[in-house]
Coordinates of C-alpha atoms and ligand atoms in Angstrom, one line a residue:
M1 CA 167.0 123.8 131.8
S2 CA 170.1 122.4 130.1
E3 CA 173.1 124.8 129.8
N4 CA 173.3 124.7 126.1
I5 CA 169.7 125.9 125.4
K6 CA 169.6 129.7 124.9
A7 CA 167.0 131.7 126.6
S8 CA 165.8 132.9 123.2
E9 CA 165.1 129.4 121.9
V10 CA 163.1 128.5 125.0
S11 CA 160.9 131.7 124.6
E12 CA 160.5 130.8 120.9
V13 CA 159.2 127.3 121.9
L14 CA 156.9 129.0 124.4
R15 CA 155.6 131.3 122.1
M16 CA 154.8 128.6 119.5
Q17 CA 152.9 126.6 122.0
L18 CA 150.9 129.5 123.0
E19 CA 150.1 130.7 119.6
G20 CA 146.4 131.0 118.9
I21 CA 145.7 131.9 122.5
D22 CA 145.3 135.6 123.2
T23 CA 148.0 136.1 125.8
S24 CA 149.0 139.6 124.8
L25 CA 147.6 141.4 127.8
Q26 CA 149.0 138.9 130.3
F27 CA 152.5 138.7 128.9
D28 CA 152.7 142.6 128.8
E29 CA 152.4 142.9 132.6
V30 CA 153.3 139.3 133.8
G31 CA 156.4 137.2 133.1
T32 CA 157.8 133.8 133.7
V33 CA 161.4 133.0 134.9
L34 CA 163.2 131.3 132.2
Q35 CA 166.7 131.1 133.8
V36 CA 168.0 132.2 137.1
S37 CA 171.8 132.3 138.1
D38 CA 174.0 134.4 140.4
G39 CA 171.5 137.1 141.2
V40 CA 170.4 137.6 137.6
V41 CA 166.9 136.4 136.0
R42 CA 165.9 136.1 132.4
I43 CA 162.2 136.5 132.1
Y44 CA 159.8 135.7 129.2
G45 CA 156.9 138.1 128.9
L46 CA 156.9 141.6 130.4
R47 CA 156.9 143.1 126.9
N48 CA 156.0 146.5 128.3
A49 CA 158.7 146.5 130.9
E50 CA 160.9 149.6 131.2
A51 CA 164.5 150.0 131.9
N52 CA 165.1 150.3 135.7
E53 CA 161.6 149.2 136.5
L54 CA 161.0 147.4 139.8
L55 CA 159.6 143.9 139.4
E56 CA 158.1 141.8 142.2
F57 CA 157.8 137.9 142.7
D58 CA 154.9 136.3 144.3
N59 CA 157.2 135.6 147.4
G60 CA 157.9 139.3 147.7
I61 CA 161.5 139.3 146.4
K62 CA 162.1 142.2 144.1
A63 CA 164.2 142.7 140.9
V64 CA 165.2 145.6 138.7
V65 CA 165.1 145.5 135.0
M66 CA 168.4 146.0 133.5
N67 CA 168.4 144.5 129.9
L68 CA 165.5 144.8 127.6
E69 CA 166.2 142.2 124.8
E70 CA 164.1 141.3 121.8
D71 CA 162.7 138.1 123.3
N72 CA 163.4 138.4 127.1
V73 CA 164.1 140.7 129.9
G74 CA 167.2 140.5 132.0
A75 CA 166.7 141.7 135.7
V76 CA 169.0 141.7 138.8
L77 CA 167.6 140.3 142.0
L78 CA 167.5 142.4 145.2
G79 CA 167.0 139.2 147.2
P80 CA 168.6 135.7 147.6
T81 CA 169.0 133.9 144.3
D82 CA 168.0 130.5 145.8
Q83 CA 164.5 131.6 146.5
I84 CA 163.7 132.2 142.9
K85 CA 163.3 129.2 140.6
E86 CA 162.6 128.7 137.0
G87 CA 159.0 128.9 136.0
Y88 CA 158.1 131.5 138.8
I89 CA 155.8 134.2 138.0
V90 CA 157.0 137.8 138.1
K91 CA 154.9 141.0 137.9
R92 CA 155.6 144.5 136.8
T93 CA 155.1 147.2 139.5
G94 CA 154.9 150.0 137.0
R95 CA 157.4 152.0 139.3
I96 CA 160.9 152.8 138.5
A97 CA 163.3 151.6 141.3
S98 CA 163.0 154.0 144.1
I99 CA 163.3 154.6 147.9
N100 CA 160.8 156.1 150.1
V101 CA 162.6 158.9 152.0
G102 CA 161.5 160.7 155.2
E103 CA 162.8 162.4 158.4
G104 CA 162.0 159.2 160.2
M105 CA 165.1 157.7 158.6
L106 CA 167.4 159.8 160.6
G107 CA 169.3 157.7 163.2
R108 CA 168.4 154.5 161.2
V109 CA 170.3 151.7 159.5
I110 CA 168.6 150.8 156.3
N111 CA 169.2 148.8 153.1
P112 CA 169.1 150.3 149.6
L113 CA 165.5 149.6 149.4
G114 CA 164.9 151.6 152.5
E115 CA 164.0 148.7 154.7
P116 CA 165.3 148.9 158.4
L117 CA 168.2 146.6 159.2
D118 CA 168.6 147.7 162.9
G119 CA 165.5 145.9 164.4
K120 CA 163.9 149.2 165.6
G121 CA 160.8 148.6 163.7
D122 CA 159.2 150.5 160.8
I123 CA 160.4 153.9 159.6
A124 CA 158.1 156.4 161.2
G125 CA 156.5 159.4 159.6
E126 CA 155.7 160.7 156.2
R127 CA 157.8 159.4 153.3
F128 CA 158.4 160.5 149.8
E129 CA 159.2 158.3 146.9
M130 CA 162.6 159.2 145.5
P131 CA 163.9 157.4 142.4
L132 CA 167.2 155.7 142.7
E133 CA 168.3 156.9 139.3
R134 CA 167.6 160.6 138.5
K135 CA 169.1 163.1 136.2
A136 CA 171.4 165.6 137.9
P137 CA 170.3 169.2 138.1
G138 CA 171.3 171.1 135.0
V139 CA 173.6 174.2 135.0
I140 CA 170.7 176.7 135.5
F141 CA 169.6 175.1 138.7
R142 CA 173.0 175.4 140.2
Q143 CA 175.1 178.0 142.0
P144 CA 178.8 178.1 142.6
V145 CA 180.2 176.3 145.7
N146 CA 180.8 179.1 148.2
Q147 CA 179.8 177.7 151.6
P148 CA 182.3 175.7 153.6
L149 CA 181.6 172.1 154.8
Q150 CA 184.0 171.9 157.7
T151 CA 185.5 168.6 158.3
G152 CA 187.1 169.5 161.6
L153 CA 190.4 168.1 160.4
K154 CA 193.1 170.7 160.3
A155 CA 194.9 169.3 157.4
V156 CA 191.7 169.2 155.3
D157 CA 190.0 172.5 156.3
A158 CA 193.3 174.3 155.9
M159 CA 194.8 172.9 152.8
I160 CA 192.1 171.0 150.9
P161 CA 188.9 172.9 151.9
I162 CA 185.6 171.4 151.0
G163 CA 182.7 173.5 150.0
R164 CA 178.9 172.5 150.1
G165 CA 177.9 170.9 146.9
Q166 CA 181.4 169.7 146.1
R167 CA 182.5 166.2 145.2
E168 CA 185.9 165.5 146.9
L169 CA 187.3 162.0 146.5
I170 CA 189.1 160.2 149.4
I171 CA 191.6 157.8 147.8
G172 CA 194.2 155.5 149.2
D173 CA 195.4 151.9 149.8
R174 CA 193.6 149.7 152.3
Q175 CA 194.0 150.7 156.0
T176 CA 195.2 154.2 155.4
G177 CA 192.4 156.0 157.3
K178 CA 189.9 156.7 154.4
T179 CA 186.9 155.9 156.5
S180 CA 188.0 157.7 159.4
I181 CA 188.3 161.0 157.5
A182 CA 184.6 160.6 156.4
I183 CA 183.4 159.6 159.8
D184 CA 185.2 162.6 161.6
T185 CA 183.5 164.9 159.0
I186 CA 180.2 163.4 159.9
I187 CA 180.9 163.7 163.7
N188 CA 182.0 167.4 163.2
Q189 CA 178.5 168.2 161.8
R190 CA 177.2 168.0 165.4
S191 CA 177.8 171.7 166.0
N192 CA 175.7 172.7 163.0
F193 CA 173.0 170.4 164.3
E194 CA 173.1 171.9 167.7
A195 CA 172.9 175.3 166.1
G196 CA 169.7 174.4 164.4
D197 CA 171.3 174.5 160.9
P198 CA 172.1 170.8 160.3
V199 CA 174.0 169.2 157.6
Y200 CA 172.1 165.8 157.3
C201 CA 174.7 163.0 156.7
I202 CA 174.3 159.7 154.7
Y203 CA 176.9 157.0 155.2
V204 CA 176.6 154.4 152.5
A205 CA 178.5 151.3 153.3
I206 CA 179.1 149.1 150.2
G207 CA 180.5 145.6 150.3
Q208 CA 181.9 146.0 153.8
K209 CA 181.8 143.4 156.5
G210 CA 178.6 143.6 158.7
S211 CA 180.7 143.8 161.8
T212 CA 182.7 146.9 160.4
V213 CA 179.4 148.6 159.7
A214 CA 178.2 147.8 163.1
T215 CA 181.2 149.5 164.7
I216 CA 180.8 152.5 162.6
V217 CA 177.1 152.9 163.7
N218 CA 178.2 152.4 167.4
T219 CA 180.9 155.1 166.9
L220 CA 178.3 157.6 165.3
K221 CA 175.9 156.8 168.1
E222 CA 178.5 157.3 170.9
K223 CA 179.6 160.7 169.4
G224 CA 175.9 161.9 169.2
A225 CA 176.0 161.8 165.3
L226 CA 173.2 159.4 164.7
D227 CA 170.7 162.2 165.4
Y228 CA 171.4 163.7 161.9
T229 CA 172.7 160.6 160.1
I230 CA 171.3 157.8 158.0
V231 CA 173.3 154.6 157.3
V232 CA 172.7 152.8 154.1
S233 CA 174.2 149.4 154.1
A234 CA 174.8 146.6 151.6
T235 CA 177.3 144.3 153.0
A236 CA 179.6 141.9 151.2
S237 CA 177.1 139.1 151.7
D238 CA 174.3 140.9 150.1
P239 CA 173.4 140.3 146.4
A240 CA 175.7 142.3 144.0
A241 CA 172.7 144.2 142.8
L242 CA 172.1 145.7 146.2
Q243 CA 175.6 146.7 146.5
Y244 CA 175.4 148.3 143.1
F245 CA 172.3 150.3 144.0
A246 CA 173.5 151.3 147.4
P247 CA 175.1 154.6 146.4
F248 CA 172.1 155.5 144.2
A249 CA 169.9 155.0 147.3
G250 CA 172.3 157.3 149.3
A251 CA 172.1 159.9 146.5
A252 CA 168.2 159.7 146.4
I253 CA 168.1 160.3 150.2
G254 CA 170.5 163.2 149.9
E255 CA 168.4 164.7 147.0
Y256 CA 165.4 164.7 149.3
F257 CA 167.3 167.0 151.7
R258 CA 168.9 169.0 148.9
D259 CA 165.6 169.7 147.1
S260 CA 163.7 170.7 150.3
G261 CA 166.3 173.4 150.7
R262 CA 168.6 171.8 153.4
H263 CA 172.1 170.7 153.4
A264 CA 173.3 167.0 153.1
L265 CA 176.5 165.1 153.0
V266 CA 176.8 161.7 151.4
V267 CA 179.7 159.3 151.9
Y268 CA 180.1 156.4 149.4
D269 CA 182.4 153.8 151.1
D270 CA 183.5 152.7 148.8
L271 CA 183.0 153.1 145.0
S272 CA 185.7 150.4 144.2
K273 CA 183.5 147.7 145.7
Q274 CA 180.5 149.1 143.9
A275 CA 182.4 148.9 140.5
V276 CA 183.1 145.3 141.2
A277 CA 179.5 144.5 142.0
Y278 CA 178.4 146.3 138.9
R279 CA 181.1 144.3 136.9
E280 CA 179.6 141.2 138.3
V281 CA 176.0 141.8 137.3
S282 CA 177.1 143.1 133.9
L283 CA 179.1 140.0 133.1
I284 CA 176.3 137.7 134.1
L285 CA 173.9 139.7 132.0
K286 CA 176.5 139.0 129.1
R287 CA 177.1 142.8 128.5
P288 CA 180.3 143.3 126.7
S289 CA 183.4 143.9 128.9
G290 CA 186.0 146.4 128.3
R291 CA 189.3 147.5 130.3
E292 CA 189.9 145.2 133.4
A293 CA 186.7 143.5 132.4
Y294 CA 184.6 146.3 133.6
P295 CA 181.6 147.1 131.4
G296 CA 182.1 150.1 129.1
D297 CA 179.6 152.4 130.9
I298 CA 181.3 152.1 134.3
F299 CA 182.5 155.7 133.8
Y300 CA 179.0 156.9 133.0
L301 CA 177.7 154.9 136.3
H302 CA 180.0 156.9 138.4
S303 CA 179.7 160.2 136.6
R304 CA 175.8 160.2 136.8
L305 CA 176.1 159.3 140.4
L306 CA 178.4 162.0 141.4
E307 CA 176.9 164.8 139.2
R308 CA 173.8 164.6 141.5
S309 CA 175.8 166.6 144.2
A310 CA 175.2 170.1 143.7
K311 CA 174.4 173.6 145.4
I312 CA 171.0 174.5 144.3
I313 CA 170.1 178.0 143.2
N314 CA 168.5 180.3 145.8
Q315 CA 165.6 181.1 143.7
Q316 CA 162.6 179.0 144.6
E317 CA 160.8 179.5 141.2
V318 CA 163.8 178.4 139.2
A319 CA 164.7 175.4 141.6
S320 CA 161.1 174.1 141.5
Q321 CA 161.6 173.7 137.6
M322 CA 164.4 171.2 138.3
N323 CA 164.7 168.4 135.9
D324 CA 163.1 164.9 136.6
L325 CA 161.5 166.1 139.8
P326 CA 159.8 163.2 141.4
E327 CA 156.0 163.5 141.8
S328 CA 156.4 163.3 145.6
M329 CA 158.5 166.5 145.6
K330 CA 156.4 168.7 143.5
G331 CA 155.3 171.8 145.3
K332 CA 157.8 171.0 148.2
V333 CA 161.1 172.3 146.5
K334 CA 163.0 175.1 148.1
G335 CA 166.1 176.7 146.7
G336 CA 169.5 177.0 148.3
G337 CA 170.0 173.4 149.5
S338 CA 173.1 171.3 148.8
L339 CA 174.3 167.8 148.3
T340 CA 178.1 167.3 149.1
A341 CA 179.7 163.9 148.2
L342 CA 182.7 162.2 149.6
P343 CA 183.3 159.1 147.4
I344 CA 186.0 156.8 148.6
I345 CA 188.1 154.7 146.4
E346 CA 190.7 152.0 147.4
T347 CA 193.8 151.9 145.4
Q348 CA 196.2 148.8 145.1
A349 CA 199.8 149.6 146.1
G350 CA 199.1 153.4 145.6
D351 CA 198.3 153.0 142.0
V352 CA 196.1 156.0 141.2
A353 CA 196.5 155.5 137.4
A354 CA 194.4 152.2 137.5
Y355 CA 191.1 152.3 135.5
I356 CA 188.6 153.0 138.3
P357 CA 190.7 155.5 140.3
T358 CA 191.4 157.5 137.2
N359 CA 187.8 157.6 136.2
V360 CA 186.7 158.8 139.6
I361 CA 189.6 161.3 139.9
S362 CA 188.3 162.9 136.7
I363 CA 184.7 163.2 137.7
T364 CA 185.4 164.7 141.2
D365 CA 186.4 168.3 142.1
G366 CA 189.5 167.1 143.8
Q367 CA 191.0 164.3 145.8
I368 CA 192.4 163.7 149.3
F369 CA 195.2 161.2 148.8
L370 CA 196.1 159.0 151.7
D371 CA 199.6 157.4 151.8
T372 CA 200.6 154.2 153.4
D373 CA 204.2 155.4 154.3
L374 CA 202.9 158.6 156.0
F375 CA 200.3 156.5 157.8
N376 CA 203.1 154.2 159.1
Q377 CA 205.3 157.1 160.2
G378 CA 202.4 158.3 162.4
N379 CA 201.5 161.3 160.3
R380 CA 197.7 160.7 160.6
P381 CA 195.5 161.6 158.9
A382 CA 198.1 160.4 156.3
I383 CA 197.3 163.1 153.7
N384 CA 199.9 163.4 150.9
V385 CA 199.7 167.1 150.4
G386 CA 201.6 167.1 147.1
I387 CA 199.0 165.3 145.1
S388 CA 195.9 166.2 147.1
V389 CA 193.9 169.1 145.7
S390 CA 190.5 170.7 146.1
R391 CA 189.6 172.5 143.0
V392 CA 186.6 174.5 144.0
G393 CA 186.6 174.6 147.8
G394 CA 189.0 177.5 148.1
N395 CA 186.1 179.9 147.4
A396 CA 184.2 178.3 150.3
Q397 CA 187.0 178.7 152.8
I398 CA 186.4 181.4 155.4
K399 CA 188.5 184.4 155.0
A400 CA 190.6 184.1 158.2
M401 CA 191.5 180.5 157.4
K402 CA 192.5 181.5 153.8
K403 CA 194.7 184.3 155.2
V404 CA 196.4 182.3 157.9
A405 CA 196.8 178.9 156.1
G406 CA 197.2 180.2 152.5
T407 CA 200.8 179.1 152.1
L408 CA 200.6 176.1 154.3
K409 CA 200.1 173.7 151.5
I410 CA 203.1 175.0 149.4
D411 CA 205.2 175.3 152.5
Q412 CA 204.6 171.7 153.4
A413 CA 205.3 170.5 149.9
Q414 CA 208.5 172.5 149.9
F415 CA 209.5 171.3 153.3
R416 CA 209.0 167.6 152.2
E417 CA 211.5 168.2 149.3
L418 CA 214.1 169.9 151.5
E419 CA 213.7 167.2 154.2
A420 CA 214.7 164.6 151.7
F421 CA 217.9 166.4 150.9
T422 CA 218.9 167.1 154.4
K423 CA 218.6 163.4 155.3
F424 CA 222.0 163.1 153.7
G425 CA 223.5 165.1 156.6
G426 CA 225.8 168.0 156.6
D427 CA 225.5 171.6 157.9
M428 CA 222.4 173.5 157.0
D429 CA 222.3 177.3 156.2
P430 CA 220.3 179.2 158.8
V431 CA 217.4 179.7 156.3
T432 CA 217.1 176.1 155.3
A433 CA 217.3 175.2 159.1
L434 CA 214.4 177.6 159.7
T435 CA 212.2 176.2 157.0
I436 CA 212.9 172.7 158.2
N437 CA 212.2 173.7 161.8
K438 CA 208.9 175.2 160.7
G439 CA 208.0 172.3 158.5
Q440 CA 208.5 169.8 161.3
K441 CA 206.4 171.8 163.6
N442 CA 203.6 172.1 161.2
T443 CA 203.7 168.5 160.4
R444 CA 203.3 167.8 164.0
L445 CA 200.4 170.4 164.2
L446 CA 198.6 168.6 161.5
V447 CA 198.7 165.3 163.2
Q448 CA 195.2 164.8 164.6
P449 CA 193.8 161.8 166.5
Q450 CA 190.5 160.2 165.4
Y451 CA 187.1 161.5 166.7
T452 CA 188.5 164.9 167.7
P453 CA 187.2 167.3 165.2
M454 CA 188.3 170.9 166.0
P455 CA 186.2 174.0 165.5
V456 CA 187.4 176.2 162.7
E457 CA 188.2 179.1 164.9
Q458 CA 190.6 176.9 167.0
Q459 CA 192.1 175.6 163.8
I460 CA 192.9 179.1 162.6
A461 CA 194.4 180.2 166.0
I462 CA 196.7 177.2 166.2
L463 CA 197.7 177.3 162.5
Y464 CA 198.5 180.9 162.9
C465 CA 201.1 179.9 165.4
G466 CA 202.6 177.2 163.0
T467 CA 202.7 179.4 159.9
H468 CA 204.1 182.3 161.8
G469 CA 207.0 180.4 163.3
L470 CA 205.8 180.9 166.9
L471 CA 206.7 177.4 167.7
K472 CA 210.2 177.9 166.7
S473 CA 211.7 177.2 170.2
V474 CA 209.1 174.6 171.2
K475 CA 210.5 171.1 171.4
L476 CA 209.2 168.8 168.7
D477 CA 207.8 166.3 171.1
K478 CA 206.1 169.1 173.1
V479 CA 204.0 170.5 170.1
H480 CA 200.9 168.8 171.1
E481 CA 201.2 170.0 174.7
F482 CA 201.8 173.4 173.5
E483 CA 198.7 173.1 171.2
K484 CA 196.4 172.0 174.1
N485 CA 197.4 174.6 176.5
F486 CA 197.4 177.3 173.9
L487 CA 193.8 176.6 173.0
L488 CA 192.9 176.2 176.6
D489 CA 194.1 179.6 177.2
L490 CA 192.2 181.0 174.5
Q491 CA 189.0 179.4 175.5
N492 CA 189.4 180.6 179.1
N493 CA 190.7 184.0 178.5
H494 CA 190.0 185.1 175.0
Q495 CA 186.8 183.5 173.9
E496 CA 185.3 186.9 172.9
D497 CA 188.1 188.9 171.7
V498 CA 189.8 186.1 169.7
L499 CA 187.9 182.9 169.1
D500 CA 184.5 184.5 168.4
V501 CA 186.1 187.0 166.1
L502 CA 187.9 184.3 164.2
K503 CA 184.6 182.3 163.9
K504 CA 183.1 185.2 162.0
G505 CA 186.0 184.8 159.5
I506 CA 187.9 187.9 160.7
I507 CA 191.5 188.3 161.5
N508 CA 192.9 191.7 162.4
D509 CA 196.0 193.1 164.1
E510 CA 194.3 193.1 167.5
V511 CA 193.6 189.3 167.2
S512 CA 197.0 188.4 165.9
A513 CA 198.7 190.5 168.7
I514 CA 196.8 188.5 171.4
I515 CA 197.5 185.2 169.7
E516 CA 201.3 186.0 169.5
K517 CA 201.3 187.1 173.1
V518 CA 199.6 184.0 174.4
A519 CA 201.8 181.8 172.1
E520 CA 205.0 183.4 173.3
S521 CA 204.2 182.9 177.1
I522 CA 203.2 179.1 176.5
A523 CA 206.2 178.5 174.2
K524 CA 208.5 179.4 177.0
V525 CA 207.1 176.6 179.0
Y526 CA 207.9 174.0 176.4
S527 CA 211.3 175.2 175.1
K528 CA 213.4 173.3 177.7
Ligands
ATP1 P1 189.9 150.0 154.9 O1 190.7 150.0 153.6 O2 190.0 148.7 155.6 O3 188.5 150.5 154.6 P2 190.5 152.6 155.7 O4 191.4 153.2 154.7 O5 189.1 153.1 155.6 O6 190.6 151.1 155.8 P3 190.3 153.3 158.6 O7 189.4 152.1 158.8 O8 189.6 154.6 158.5 O9 191.2 153.1 157.1 O10 191.5 153.4 159.4 C1 192.5 152.4 159.6 C2 193.0 152.3 160.9 O11 193.8 153.6 161.3 C3 191.9 152.2 161.9 O12 192.4 151.2 163.0 C4 191.9 153.6 162.7 O13 191.6 153.6 164.0 C5 193.3 154.1 162.4 N1 193.3 155.6 162.2 C6 192.7 156.3 161.2 N2 192.9 157.6 161.3 C7 193.5 157.7 162.4 C8 194.1 159.0 163.0 N3 193.8 160.2 162.6 N4 194.9 158.8 164.2 C9 195.0 157.5 164.6 N5 194.6 156.4 164.0 C10 193.8 156.6 163.0
MG2 MG1 187.3 152.0 155.2

């Protein structure tokens, strides 16, 4: 078809030719491809098609209806563009785009349509059809965030605590450790899995390289995290539509666990790339573009995705009235489940005020901001404490942690300011010197290598040492050795009277006394 003939004119010609023949039934359910380019098809016919409906071509390739226009339907292809030609026949399926979810998906790598990508054969077991797009639970179906989701990272659990049902953004430039925070959080859920109270994890890789995804899958496998994790992948070479739908597939899988009364964590890595994919299909569909050429509804796209994370009310009767409940879940709903989201956004040169970053910052309940300079100085995870925040997680933090680390965030921010001044040299008064000393030791304590999540009771014990200045005499380069031996001592000699008590969220004078005694004796070793 020549470039300068509009789709509408062609459909008009077709209609005139077909006039007189009763085609109404046929054209309601079946359509013909008028135009195909860059993952988008224009279809004549399909007069009954609905928005978001799944379409199928004779060769098995699927598409999703995006634009319902007067004389044609615009749909995005979920398969390769070069396998669809003008004149191809396409049928309605009568189904809204959805994914079949089941327990058999655990440990698997799938695409946003639920098809396996790991070569391990079909997904086993019963599956439930969950729509990709679904209305988020209304206010009456929710309860406040009050249960912690431990990341195992000292810096996060102590200062930017995350609760189940929360949406916490991980934001930073490229190569600042964004993915690592999410992966460590998934690995840390191993203990819940072993304790028989799993937090199911869904890692959604959007627009990444296939090799990067493979490395992540390997890491999860090595760390024993695949048992309770599902990886959804739409790589950079997949059609833009698949990349755009991938987070929705992740949310749909998470909702299956959430609505059946269990806990789930979904990581969207990353939504910047999803936004670019959505911009691409929108521009090809000729939807009007706005700021930075993104379509005007990009904010709505991200907000309706992230609103689906929630902690569901504990009352089953209420929970089972939830809005837009898929047919397959009717009668299976249990209250008390949760879906926590960790969306990731990549910034350019630390610019958090760009369009997509500001959007997602305003939708989420807080952000973990990663800083290139801190990363290069070796402070990893490279969290910029000053502008990182968790707006709801505080209520979910366990009491002992709250008590011990309550002032850590402010202390660290103050230390950073003071440190900048003292760089000019000169003598310090003793109080300032002490603050600096403590700040430096705490900064060291918050450094944590990858793949070494720490149980919360150990975090509390070691951070107690930091916030109470028990490392005052310990040499800066010996902080990690101190930490290692201190925790070893507690594990060997004080499992019951310290660690088990802290685990329950309790910290009392007896526990503090033991911690101080152990810390004192170990500090002596590392003071020289
Ligand atoms: P990208 O922008 O490419 O997605 P990213 O921000 O997701 O990058 P990561 O891939 O998580 O960053 O990490 C970047 C590099 O930093 C990796 O090589 C990783 O091994 C290293 N790294 C991340 N966290 C830590 C840490 N806590 N300690 C040491 N190295 C780390
Ligand atoms: Mg990454």
